[in-house]
Structure formats: structure tokens, C-alpha cells
Amino acid sequence: MPESLPPDASSVIVRPAHAVRGIVRILGDKSISHRYAMLAAIANGTSRFHNFSAARDCASTLNCIAKLGREWRRADDGAIEIDGEGSHLRAPTEPLDCENSGSTMRMLSGILAGQPFTSELIGDDSLSRRPMARIIKPLSEMGASISASDGGRPPLKIQGGTLKAIHYKPEVASAQVKSCVLFAGLFADGETVIDEPIRTRDHGEIALRAFGAEVERKGNASRIVGGQRLRAIEAHVPGDLSSAAFFLCAAALFPGSQITLPGILMNPTRARLLDILVQMGLKVSVAHLEEHQGELVGTIEARGAEWKGTVLAGADTASLIDEIPVLAAIAPYSDGGLEVRDAKELRVKESDRIAAVAANLRKMGAEVEERPDGMRIPGGQRLHGAQLDSFGDHRIAMAFAVAALRAEGDTTIIGADAAGVSYPAFFEELRNITE
Ligand code: S3P
């Protein structure tokens, strides 16, 4: 069972367990919360969001929109209310600090490119190493003037203004880039098209429609006509499936486990995870399917069984990109192991997630083959507890808390507070269901 280890408040000890059982109410989806907050800021009227994500990343977005002249507050019923005043934001008087949040920096840049002022976006050490050329290129083609550090890294200075529509084919499949370009497309003259190499999550398109914009989607191309006005909405943010993944993987470790996760996002561009978990042996059923503002939501029931290996490649790698760290962390316990291909994007996330997973697994005594764009982790291995590093990365901290449940002996995770970037209550909720 995990518990805090004083005096280093950011370390957590995870003890071996024999099952996980119970109900977990997963916090609101991070991807959707970011997009709702940004679109609410440029809509007309006050928007209300129930179950808005408690992630530190989403607080970074709210802090940025406050510096852009938009008021927000938490209402008595817990909803986040944002006062939109139309598409023109106020020029910020200080840099916009995106902290650890690549989503904030990349997607907000699309909106800032359409504003008649200069804004500066900064981030923490991790974000300052992440590639931004992928948004600088399309936004510059649209007419924004953007400067960055060497190699297209933050901080970014964006001089926005009138934009022209583009037809853009990104090299990297990235939903953040797609949303950035579609948001900028709202400020462009004409129809902007983004045609992706692989279909990525479509929360940007769905959220834009919820706020009243017309967005057309054909194959992998999404189109938006500039000049559309957004109107405020009231919405319930579905539970985050990528956060639920840690609990589903914890259940997968023990044949006697049974967990229920109500109100989870079931958007087909994210739910490939469930197919893969089923293929790997988890028993999954989904009930109470509903739709909220165009997003599908359901209750997941999962039971542990025999845990099998698989190969992730191509479109599967792209759609499971946030869940690969936890799938890899528990792969040694599977029958057959895990091979991950086409995943070089993992090297430029909050940490180099291929290197971080390999380093921690090796400390636990596992054999791992690290490759430039993936890894191969043999199955049928026994791991021992160890002192591990989160590498300042929320998904690495949580992935190894799950792996530690089936190790022999205790595991200490240094820098476990990184989990708060997407899931502040993670360790408490894991402890509540661990036996
Ligand atoms: C996200 C898209 C993914 C994902 C990130 C959130 C989003 O990043 O890794 O955690 O909300 O659009 P990329 O779009 O860069 O692949």
C-alpha cells in the first residue's frame, strides 16, 4: 500500500499487494478540460463545467486565461465558471506560464496567433525542452510571427493578428497540433484544413461543435471556416480514460481484482485502450453509455485474469501514447511481454519516456531492450522493489506505483508529487482500493 515517506514529502513508498477492489471516481478528462477552458475564454457568456479536471496542467490553462483578461471561479456546486467576452482577449502584462503543460502551450498558441498583440509563453524545465516547431510552422504559414529558442523550443513569443486560412498536412500525428490549427482557423479568413497522417483524438472538433462552431471531418481531414462566433456552454467533463488506465492496469495484475469506474470517457479515438486491454486478458464490460456534449461516457467494470503480451505499432501506438508507460511498466509480469514500435514521440513527452521506463524497470531487475522508437520487454519476469525516479513525469510516477504492487518488497518513488500534473489524488485513490 502506498504511503508518504517523511521527511522527503515528494517520495512515496508502495508495498506489494495481492488484489485491487472497489469503485474509483476518476477525475475529469484533462484533454477535454483544457479545450473547454480555452474555448470558454473566447466564447460569449459564462460557461460552467462540472467535473473539470483537478490536474495541475489544467490549472496552468486557467491561470493563463486569467492573465488574458478572463475571470474564472469555482462555484458552490464545484463547477468551474469562466466568463467569456468574445474572441478578443486582453494583452497580457506578464509572460504566460504554462508550467509543465505542453497542451496549454501548444493549443493556446493557436488562439494567441489570432490576437492583435504580442504574448510570451514560458514553461518549466521539462516543457522548455519540448518541441514547438510543430505549431510554429503552421501558425507562421497562417501569418503569425513567432520566435522561439534554438531548435524551436520554448519560450515562445507570438505576435498575432489577422490570419489566412491554410491547408496543412502535419508530419507528426498530434491532437495538440490539430487543435492549435483549428483554433487559429477561427481567426482566419476562409477555410482552414488540417489533414493528419494518422487519426488522433478529436476532442478539439467535438468541443468546437459544442460551442456552436461548424467543423467538418472527412477521413483524417478536419475543416473550419474562420469568423465563427462561439457561445458559452454548460458541460459535464467525462472521467479521464488515460488516468483510469492506471487502475485498469492495477486490476490486470491480479486475477482476483475487480474494479468499477463510473462516468469514463468512451470517445472512440481514445477507447482503443480498452480493446488492447481485453486482448491482453483483462475482462472488461461497459455499461450506462451516455453522450455529454458530443462525448461518449460509460461505466467500466474490469476483472483481472491471465495477463498476456502484445505488440503495439502504427495507429495503435499513436492512440495509446499516454498509456504506454503503464502498459510497459507491467509488461514483465505478462505472459509473452510487450513490444512497442513507432513510438519515437515518447522521447519528447514530459520526460524521455522510453529511457525512463527502461531505467526504472532495470532497477527492479527486469530485462528491457530499448530501441530508438520503442522497446521490447520480455514477459514472465519477477521484479523486486527498488528506489525509482519519477523523472519529474506524472505518468512515470503513476506507472511505477502500479508496477510496484506486484514486485517483491517495497518500492520508493522519488518525485512522486509529479503525479499531480494530471492526477493529484492518485496515490490516495490507489491506496483505497489496494488489498
Ligand atoms: C493530448 C494529445 C497527446 C497526448 C497529450 C494530450 C491532447 O499529445 O500525449 O497528453 O489533449 O491533445 P500529442 O498531441 O502531442 O500527441
Short mmCIF file of C-alpha atoms and ligand atoms in Angstrom, two decimals:
data_model
loop_
_atom_site.label_atom_id
_atom_site.label_comp_id
_atom_site.label_asym_id
_atom_site.label_seq_id
_atom_site.Cartn_x
_atom_site.Cartn_y
_atom_site.Cartn_z
CA MET A 1 0.00 0.00 0.00
CA PRO A 2 1.39 3.45 -0.87
CA GLU A 3 2.02 5.96 1.88
CA SER A 4 4.05 9.16 2.27
CA LEU A 5 7.63 8.94 3.44
CA PRO A 6 8.74 11.94 5.51
CA PRO A 7 10.92 13.99 5.54
CA ASP A 8 11.04 13.95 1.73
CA ALA A 9 7.41 14.87 1.10
CA SER A 10 7.67 14.05 -2.57
CA SER A 11 8.61 10.37 -2.03
CA VAL A 12 6.04 7.62 -1.79
CA ILE A 13 6.55 4.01 -0.68
CA VAL A 14 4.47 1.40 -2.49
CA ARG A 15 4.12 -2.00 -0.80
CA PRO A 16 3.27 -5.24 -2.60
CA ALA A 17 -0.44 -6.09 -2.81
CA HIS A 18 -2.48 -9.14 -3.75
CA ALA A 19 -5.57 -7.54 -5.32
CA VAL A 20 -7.32 -4.26 -6.10
CA ARG A 21 -11.03 -3.98 -5.46
CA GLY A 22 -13.56 -1.16 -5.32
CA ILE A 23 -15.03 1.86 -7.06
CA VAL A 24 -12.85 4.74 -8.25
CA ARG A 25 -14.35 8.05 -9.33
CA ILE A 26 -11.75 9.23 -11.81
CA LEU A 27 -11.23 12.98 -12.23
CA GLY A 28 -12.41 14.85 -15.35
CA ASP A 29 -10.56 14.34 -18.61
CA LYS A 30 -7.51 16.59 -18.97
CA SER A 31 -7.64 16.92 -22.77
CA ILE A 32 -11.29 17.99 -22.71
CA SER A 33 -10.87 20.33 -19.71
CA HIS A 34 -8.06 22.27 -21.46
CA ARG A 35 -10.12 22.69 -24.62
CA TYR A 36 -13.28 23.70 -22.75
CA ALA A 37 -11.39 26.35 -20.77
CA MET A 38 -9.71 27.83 -23.84
CA LEU A 39 -12.89 27.92 -25.92
CA ALA A 40 -14.93 29.31 -23.00
CA ALA A 41 -12.42 32.19 -22.82
CA ILE A 42 -13.21 33.24 -26.40
CA ALA A 43 -16.95 32.44 -26.31
CA ASN A 44 -19.72 34.89 -25.45
CA GLY A 45 -21.22 34.41 -21.99
CA THR A 46 -20.43 32.41 -18.85
CA SER A 47 -19.62 28.73 -19.32
CA ARG A 48 -19.98 26.16 -16.49
CA PHE A 49 -18.02 22.92 -16.33
CA HIS A 50 -18.84 20.13 -13.91
CA ASN A 51 -16.09 17.62 -13.07
CA PHE A 52 -13.48 19.94 -14.60
CA SER A 53 -10.08 18.26 -14.21
CA ALA A 54 -8.23 18.89 -10.93
CA ALA A 55 -4.92 18.31 -12.76
CA ARG A 56 -2.17 20.91 -12.20
CA ASP A 57 -1.90 21.13 -16.01
CA CYS A 58 -5.49 22.37 -16.26
CA ALA A 59 -4.86 24.92 -13.50
CA SER A 60 -2.00 26.19 -15.71
CA THR A 61 -4.51 26.77 -18.51
CA LEU A 62 -6.93 28.58 -16.16
CA ASN A 63 -4.09 30.79 -14.87
CA CYS A 64 -3.10 31.69 -18.43
CA ILE A 65 -6.63 32.66 -19.45
CA ALA A 66 -6.89 34.82 -16.29
CA LYS A 67 -3.76 36.70 -17.44
CA LEU A 68 -5.54 37.18 -20.76
CA GLY A 69 -8.36 39.05 -19.02
CA ARG A 70 -10.89 36.28 -18.42
CA GLU A 71 -12.35 35.71 -14.98
CA TRP A 72 -12.97 32.22 -13.69
CA ARG A 73 -14.09 30.83 -10.33
CA ARG A 74 -15.17 27.65 -8.60
CA ALA A 75 -18.94 27.82 -7.89
CA ASP A 76 -20.61 26.44 -4.72
CA ASP A 77 -21.52 23.21 -6.55
CA GLY A 78 -17.85 22.68 -7.51
CA ALA A 79 -18.32 23.69 -11.16
CA ILE A 80 -15.69 25.88 -12.82
CA GLU A 81 -17.29 29.01 -14.29
CA ILE A 82 -15.50 31.04 -16.95
CA ASP A 83 -16.70 34.45 -18.13
CA GLY A 84 -16.20 34.64 -21.88
CA GLU A 85 -16.25 38.03 -23.58
CA GLY A 86 -15.86 37.06 -27.21
CA SER A 87 -12.87 36.29 -29.36
CA HIS A 88 -10.64 39.24 -28.41
CA LEU A 89 -8.57 38.65 -25.30
CA ARG A 90 -6.71 41.29 -23.26
CA ALA A 91 -2.97 41.72 -23.91
CA PRO A 92 -1.10 40.05 -21.03
CA THR A 93 1.17 42.24 -18.89
CA GLU A 94 3.49 39.35 -17.99
CA PRO A 95 4.58 36.02 -19.53
CA LEU A 96 2.01 33.24 -19.64
CA ASP A 97 3.41 30.40 -17.54
CA CYS A 98 2.32 27.03 -18.95
CA GLU A 99 4.41 25.25 -16.25
CA ASN A 100 4.56 21.53 -17.23
CA SER A 101 1.71 21.65 -19.71
CA GLY A 102 2.52 21.08 -23.38
CA SER A 103 -1.21 21.08 -24.12
CA THR A 104 -1.57 24.59 -22.69
CA MET A 105 1.34 25.96 -24.67
CA ARG A 106 0.53 24.30 -27.98
CA MET A 107 -3.24 24.81 -28.05
CA LEU A 108 -3.34 28.30 -26.52
CA SER A 109 -0.80 29.39 -29.17
CA GLY A 110 -3.49 28.80 -31.80
CA ILE A 111 -5.75 31.35 -30.10
CA LEU A 112 -2.90 33.80 -29.40
CA ALA A 113 -1.91 33.73 -33.08
CA GLY A 114 -5.25 35.41 -33.81
CA GLN A 115 -4.87 38.20 -31.22
CA PRO A 116 -3.60 41.67 -32.19
CA PHE A 117 -0.86 41.72 -29.52
CA THR A 118 2.39 40.02 -28.53
CA SER A 119 2.38 37.34 -25.87
CA GLU A 120 5.18 35.32 -24.36
CA LEU A 121 4.70 31.69 -23.29
CA ILE A 122 7.10 30.10 -20.84
CA GLY A 123 7.27 26.72 -19.09
CA ASP A 124 9.20 24.67 -16.55
CA ASP A 125 12.47 22.85 -17.36
CA SER A 126 10.67 19.87 -18.88
CA LEU A 127 8.38 21.97 -21.09
CA SER A 128 11.34 24.18 -22.08
CA ARG A 129 12.94 21.12 -23.72
CA ARG A 130 9.85 20.11 -25.74
CA PRO A 131 9.49 20.68 -29.50
CA MET A 132 7.30 23.59 -30.59
CA ALA A 133 8.31 23.74 -34.29
CA ARG A 134 5.26 21.59 -34.95
CA ILE A 135 2.98 24.53 -34.08
CA ILE A 136 5.33 27.36 -35.10
CA LYS A 137 5.32 26.11 -38.71
CA PRO A 138 1.54 26.14 -39.37
CA LEU A 139 0.91 29.30 -37.33
CA SER A 140 3.69 31.12 -39.22
CA GLU A 141 2.17 29.97 -42.53
CA MET A 142 -1.10 31.48 -41.33
CA GLY A 143 0.65 34.82 -40.78
CA ALA A 144 1.62 34.90 -37.07
CA SER A 145 5.15 35.95 -36.25
CA ILE A 146 6.71 33.58 -33.72
CA SER A 147 10.14 33.43 -32.16
CA ALA A 148 11.48 30.57 -30.05
CA SER A 149 14.71 29.30 -28.52
CA ASP A 150 17.18 27.24 -30.53
CA GLY A 151 15.63 24.19 -32.15
CA GLY A 152 12.11 25.62 -31.80
CA ARG A 153 11.89 25.24 -28.01
CA PRO A 154 10.07 27.48 -25.51
CA PRO A 155 9.88 30.26 -24.53
CA LEU A 156 7.71 31.40 -27.43
CA LYS A 157 6.93 34.98 -28.41
CA ILE A 158 3.83 35.23 -30.55
CA GLN A 159 2.88 38.38 -32.44
CA GLY A 160 -0.64 37.61 -33.57
CA GLY A 161 -3.03 39.37 -35.93
CA THR A 162 -5.15 38.70 -38.96
CA LEU A 163 -4.58 35.16 -40.17
CA LYS A 164 -5.01 33.48 -43.52
CA ALA A 165 -6.51 30.02 -43.90
CA ILE A 166 -4.17 27.13 -44.78
CA HIS A 167 -4.39 23.54 -45.90
CA TYR A 168 -1.93 21.81 -43.58
CA LYS A 169 -0.50 18.29 -43.56
CA PRO A 170 1.48 17.85 -40.34
CA GLU A 171 4.40 15.42 -40.26
CA VAL A 172 3.65 14.27 -36.71
CA ALA A 173 0.24 12.89 -35.75
CA SER A 174 -0.64 15.18 -32.84
CA ALA A 175 -4.05 16.16 -31.50
CA GLN A 176 -2.49 19.18 -29.82
CA VAL A 177 -1.25 20.44 -33.19
CA LYS A 178 -4.63 19.73 -34.78
CA SER A 179 -6.50 21.69 -32.08
CA CYS A 180 -3.96 24.51 -32.29
CA VAL A 181 -4.51 24.87 -36.06
CA LEU A 182 -8.32 24.58 -35.78
CA PHE A 183 -8.40 27.21 -33.01
CA ALA A 184 -6.26 29.52 -35.16
CA GLY A 185 -8.62 28.72 -38.04
CA LEU A 186 -11.40 30.51 -36.12
CA PHE A 187 -9.44 33.75 -36.66
CA ALA A 188 -8.53 33.11 -40.30
CA ASP A 189 -10.03 34.40 -43.47
CA GLY A 190 -11.51 31.36 -45.29
CA GLU A 191 -11.46 27.62 -44.66
CA THR A 192 -8.56 26.03 -42.75
CA VAL A 193 -7.95 22.32 -43.27
CA ILE A 194 -5.71 20.02 -41.27
CA ASP A 195 -5.10 16.61 -42.80
CA GLU A 196 -3.41 14.23 -40.36
CA PRO A 197 -1.20 11.24 -41.21
CA ILE A 198 -2.99 9.16 -38.54
CA ARG A 199 -6.31 9.97 -36.94
CA THR A 200 -5.76 11.47 -33.47
CA ARG A 201 -8.16 12.23 -30.62
CA ASP A 202 -10.96 14.52 -31.80
CA HIS A 203 -11.87 16.46 -28.63
CA GLY A 204 -11.00 19.74 -30.35
CA GLU A 205 -13.53 19.16 -33.11
CA ILE A 206 -16.20 17.94 -30.66
CA ALA A 207 -15.65 20.86 -28.27
CA LEU A 208 -15.76 23.43 -31.09
CA ARG A 209 -19.10 21.98 -32.19
CA ALA A 210 -20.41 22.07 -28.61
CA PHE A 211 -19.60 25.79 -28.50
CA GLY A 212 -21.63 26.25 -31.71
CA ALA A 213 -18.94 26.21 -34.42
CA GLU A 214 -19.24 24.15 -37.58
CA VAL A 215 -16.33 21.76 -38.05
CA GLU A 216 -16.37 19.25 -40.85
CA ARG A 217 -14.48 15.97 -40.71
CA LYS A 218 -13.84 13.67 -43.68
CA GLY A 219 -11.35 10.82 -43.32
CA ASN A 220 -8.38 12.27 -41.48
CA ALA A 221 -9.08 15.86 -42.56
CA SER A 222 -10.84 18.42 -40.34
CA ARG A 223 -12.02 21.78 -41.67
CA ILE A 224 -13.17 25.00 -40.08
CA VAL A 225 -14.29 28.29 -41.59
CA GLY A 226 -12.97 31.41 -39.87
CA GLY A 227 -15.07 34.14 -38.26
CA GLN A 228 -17.49 31.83 -36.41
CA ARG A 229 -18.66 33.08 -33.04
CA LEU A 230 -18.74 30.73 -30.05
CA ARG A 231 -21.46 30.72 -27.40
CA ALA A 232 -20.96 29.69 -23.75
CA ILE A 233 -21.98 26.17 -22.70
CA GLU A 234 -22.68 24.13 -19.58
CA ALA A 235 -20.99 20.72 -19.73
CA HIS A 236 -20.00 17.71 -17.66
CA VAL A 237 -16.40 16.61 -18.26
CA PRO A 238 -16.20 12.79 -18.57
CA GLY A 239 -13.75 10.83 -16.39
CA ASP A 240 -10.25 10.67 -17.85
CA LEU A 241 -9.63 7.31 -19.57
CA SER A 242 -5.84 7.85 -19.55
CA SER A 243 -5.98 8.25 -15.74
CA ALA A 244 -8.34 5.27 -15.47
CA ALA A 245 -5.66 3.26 -17.30
CA PHE A 246 -3.52 3.09 -14.13
CA PHE A 247 -6.35 1.44 -12.18
CA LEU A 248 -7.23 -0.88 -15.06
CA CYS A 249 -3.59 -1.98 -15.25
CA ALA A 250 -3.51 -2.46 -11.46
CA ALA A 251 -6.56 -4.76 -11.81
CA ALA A 252 -4.85 -6.62 -14.65
CA LEU A 253 -2.00 -7.60 -12.32
CA PHE A 254 -4.12 -9.81 -10.05
CA PRO A 255 -6.66 -12.41 -11.21
CA GLY A 256 -8.82 -11.73 -8.10
CA SER A 257 -9.22 -8.00 -8.78
CA GLN A 258 -12.46 -6.24 -9.60
CA ILE A 259 -12.91 -2.50 -10.08
CA THR A 260 -15.72 -0.21 -11.19
CA LEU A 261 -15.00 3.14 -12.80
CA PRO A 262 -18.19 5.20 -13.37
CA GLY A 263 -18.58 8.00 -15.90
CA ILE A 264 -15.46 7.39 -18.00
CA LEU A 265 -14.81 8.92 -21.42
CA MET A 266 -15.52 6.37 -24.18
CA ASN A 267 -14.63 8.52 -27.19
CA PRO A 268 -13.60 6.01 -29.91
CA THR A 269 -10.38 7.95 -30.61
CA ARG A 270 -9.29 7.17 -27.02
CA ALA A 271 -11.04 3.85 -26.26
CA ARG A 272 -8.70 1.68 -28.34
CA LEU A 273 -7.02 1.21 -24.94
CA LEU A 274 -9.94 -0.98 -23.83
CA ASP A 275 -9.63 -3.25 -26.91
CA ILE A 276 -5.92 -3.70 -26.21
CA LEU A 277 -6.51 -4.41 -22.51
CA VAL A 278 -9.12 -7.02 -23.43
CA GLN A 279 -6.73 -8.53 -25.98
CA MET A 280 -4.13 -8.71 -23.19
CA GLY A 281 -6.51 -10.58 -20.90
CA LEU A 282 -8.39 -8.02 -18.77
CA LYS A 283 -12.12 -8.79 -18.51
CA VAL A 284 -13.90 -5.53 -19.35
CA SER A 285 -17.55 -4.58 -19.65
CA VAL A 286 -19.01 -1.13 -20.30
CA ALA A 287 -22.48 -0.09 -19.15
CA HIS A 288 -24.65 3.05 -18.87
CA LEU A 289 -23.45 4.58 -22.13
CA GLU A 290 -24.48 8.22 -22.49
CA GLU A 291 -23.45 11.24 -24.51
CA HIS A 292 -22.44 14.59 -22.98
CA GLN A 293 -21.88 17.48 -25.41
CA GLY A 294 -20.91 15.00 -28.15
CA GLU A 295 -18.55 12.92 -25.98
CA LEU A 296 -19.43 9.30 -25.17
CA VAL A 297 -19.31 8.28 -21.49
CA GLY A 298 -19.77 4.90 -19.76
CA THR A 299 -19.14 2.88 -16.61
CA ILE A 300 -16.23 0.41 -16.86
CA GLU A 301 -16.22 -2.83 -14.87
CA ALA A 302 -12.91 -4.69 -15.03
CA ARG A 303 -11.69 -8.02 -13.63
CA GLY A 304 -8.17 -9.32 -13.61
CA ALA A 305 -7.41 -12.63 -15.35
CA GLU A 306 -4.37 -14.09 -17.09
CA TRP A 307 -2.18 -11.20 -18.36
CA LYS A 308 -0.90 -11.71 -21.91
CA GLY A 309 1.58 -9.87 -24.08
CA THR A 310 1.06 -7.93 -27.32
CA VAL A 311 2.73 -5.76 -29.95
CA LEU A 312 1.81 -2.07 -30.27
CA ALA A 313 2.63 -0.34 -33.56
CA GLY A 314 1.40 2.31 -36.01
CA ALA A 315 -2.04 3.78 -35.29
CA ASP A 316 -2.30 1.79 -32.02
CA THR A 317 0.88 3.37 -30.70
CA ALA A 318 -0.45 6.83 -31.59
CA SER A 319 -3.79 6.27 -29.88
CA LEU A 320 -2.25 4.73 -26.75
CA ILE A 321 0.66 7.16 -26.49
CA ASP A 322 -0.21 8.28 -22.91
CA GLU A 323 -0.90 4.73 -21.67
CA ILE A 324 2.29 3.08 -22.98
CA PRO A 325 4.33 3.90 -19.84
CA VAL A 326 1.97 1.92 -17.59
CA LEU A 327 1.50 -0.92 -20.10
CA ALA A 328 5.30 -1.16 -20.35
CA ALA A 329 5.82 -0.96 -16.58
CA ILE A 330 3.63 -4.03 -16.01
CA ALA A 331 4.74 -5.89 -19.16
CA PRO A 332 7.36 -8.04 -17.37
CA TYR A 333 4.51 -9.71 -15.43
CA SER A 334 2.73 -10.73 -18.64
CA ASP A 335 2.92 -13.96 -20.50
CA GLY A 336 4.74 -13.07 -23.72
CA GLY A 337 5.87 -9.50 -22.94
CA LEU A 338 5.30 -6.25 -24.81
CA GLU A 339 6.84 -4.81 -27.93
CA VAL A 340 6.28 -1.13 -28.72
CA ARG A 341 7.13 0.22 -32.19
CA ASP A 342 6.70 3.60 -33.96
CA ALA A 343 6.84 5.43 -30.65
CA LYS A 344 9.62 7.98 -31.03
CA GLU A 345 7.15 10.65 -29.78
CA LEU A 346 7.60 9.05 -26.34
CA ARG A 347 11.11 10.54 -26.28
CA VAL A 348 9.73 14.11 -26.32
CA LYS A 349 6.95 13.88 -23.73
CA GLU A 350 7.27 15.29 -20.17
CA SER A 351 10.37 13.07 -19.95
CA ASP A 352 12.05 10.71 -22.40
CA ARG A 353 9.54 8.01 -21.53
CA ILE A 354 11.40 5.19 -23.31
CA ALA A 355 14.57 5.89 -21.32
CA ALA A 356 12.63 6.47 -18.06
CA VAL A 357 10.68 3.20 -18.34
CA ALA A 358 13.83 1.24 -19.21
CA ALA A 359 15.83 2.77 -16.34
CA ASN A 360 13.15 2.04 -13.73
CA LEU A 361 12.42 -1.48 -14.98
CA ARG A 362 16.13 -2.31 -14.87
CA LYS A 363 16.32 -1.03 -11.28
CA MET A 364 13.54 -3.51 -10.47
CA GLY A 365 15.65 -6.28 -12.00
CA ALA A 366 13.87 -6.56 -15.35
CA GLU A 367 15.39 -7.20 -18.74
CA VAL A 368 14.44 -4.50 -21.29
CA GLU A 369 15.56 -3.83 -24.83
CA GLU A 370 15.48 -0.09 -25.52
CA ARG A 371 15.14 0.98 -29.17
CA PRO A 372 15.25 4.44 -30.78
CA ASP A 373 11.49 4.34 -31.39
CA GLY A 374 10.24 1.83 -28.87
CA MET A 375 11.15 -1.08 -26.64
CA ARG A 376 10.81 -4.81 -26.19
CA ILE A 377 10.10 -6.13 -22.70
CA PRO A 378 10.13 -9.91 -22.28
CA GLY A 379 7.32 -11.45 -20.22
CA GLY A 380 7.45 -13.96 -17.39
CA GLN A 381 9.85 -11.85 -15.28
CA ARG A 382 9.88 -11.36 -11.49
CA LEU A 383 10.59 -7.83 -10.29
CA HIS A 384 11.87 -6.64 -6.94
CA GLY A 385 11.14 -3.39 -5.13
CA ALA A 386 13.67 -0.60 -5.70
CA GLN A 387 14.24 3.13 -5.34
CA LEU A 388 12.85 4.65 -8.52
CA ASP A 389 12.75 8.12 -10.04
CA SER A 390 9.64 9.76 -11.48
CA PHE A 391 11.96 11.81 -13.75
CA GLY A 392 9.56 14.66 -12.90
CA ASP A 393 6.97 12.95 -15.12
CA HIS A 394 3.45 12.28 -13.81
CA ARG A 395 2.83 9.21 -15.94
CA ILE A 396 6.16 7.62 -14.94
CA ALA A 397 5.40 8.18 -11.22
CA MET A 398 1.98 6.51 -11.54
CA ALA A 399 3.08 3.72 -13.91
CA PHE A 400 5.72 2.51 -11.45
CA ALA A 401 3.39 2.76 -8.45
CA VAL A 402 1.25 0.21 -10.32
CA ALA A 403 4.23 -2.00 -11.28
CA ALA A 404 5.40 -1.92 -7.63
CA LEU A 405 2.15 -3.58 -6.47
CA ARG A 406 3.35 -6.94 -7.82
CA ALA A 407 7.07 -6.62 -7.03
CA GLU A 408 8.80 -8.47 -4.21
CA GLY A 409 9.50 -5.92 -1.46
CA ASP A 410 8.78 -2.22 -1.12
CA THR A 411 9.37 0.38 -3.82
CA THR A 412 10.14 4.05 -3.19
CA ILE A 413 9.21 6.53 -5.88
CA ILE A 414 11.22 9.73 -5.64
CA GLY A 415 9.45 12.78 -7.01
CA ALA A 416 6.05 11.11 -6.77
CA ASP A 417 4.34 14.51 -6.43
CA ALA A 418 4.76 14.81 -10.23
CA ALA A 419 1.54 12.74 -10.36
CA GLY A 420 -0.39 15.95 -9.52
CA VAL A 421 0.26 17.24 -13.04
CA SER A 422 -2.60 15.01 -14.18
CA TYR A 423 -3.91 13.30 -11.01
CA PRO A 424 -3.44 14.98 -7.61
CA ALA A 425 -5.37 12.30 -5.63
CA PHE A 426 -3.76 9.32 -7.39
CA PHE A 427 -1.80 7.76 -4.50
CA GLU A 428 -4.70 8.16 -2.07
CA GLU A 429 -7.13 6.55 -4.50
CA LEU A 430 -4.73 3.71 -5.30
CA ARG A 431 -4.31 3.08 -1.56
CA ASN A 432 -8.11 3.00 -1.10
CA ILE A 433 -8.56 0.08 -3.48
CA THR A 434 -5.39 -1.89 -2.75
CA GLU A 435 -5.59 -5.09 -0.64
C1 S3P B 1 -3.14 15.43 -26.00
C2 S3P B 1 -2.56 14.79 -27.05
C3 S3P B 1 -1.38 13.94 -26.92
C4 S3P B 1 -1.19 13.46 -25.50
C5 S3P B 1 -1.32 14.57 -24.51
C6 S3P B 1 -2.67 15.24 -24.62
C7 S3P B 1 -4.29 16.31 -26.26
O1 S3P B 1 -0.23 14.66 -27.30
O2 S3P B 1 0.07 12.84 -25.36
O3 S3P B 1 -1.17 14.06 -23.20
O4 S3P B 1 -5.00 16.68 -25.32
O5 S3P B 1 -4.50 16.64 -27.42
P1 S3P B 1 0.16 14.88 -28.83
O6 S3P B 1 -0.98 15.54 -29.45
O7 S3P B 1 1.36 15.74 -28.86
O8 S3P B 1 0.42 13.50 -29.36
#
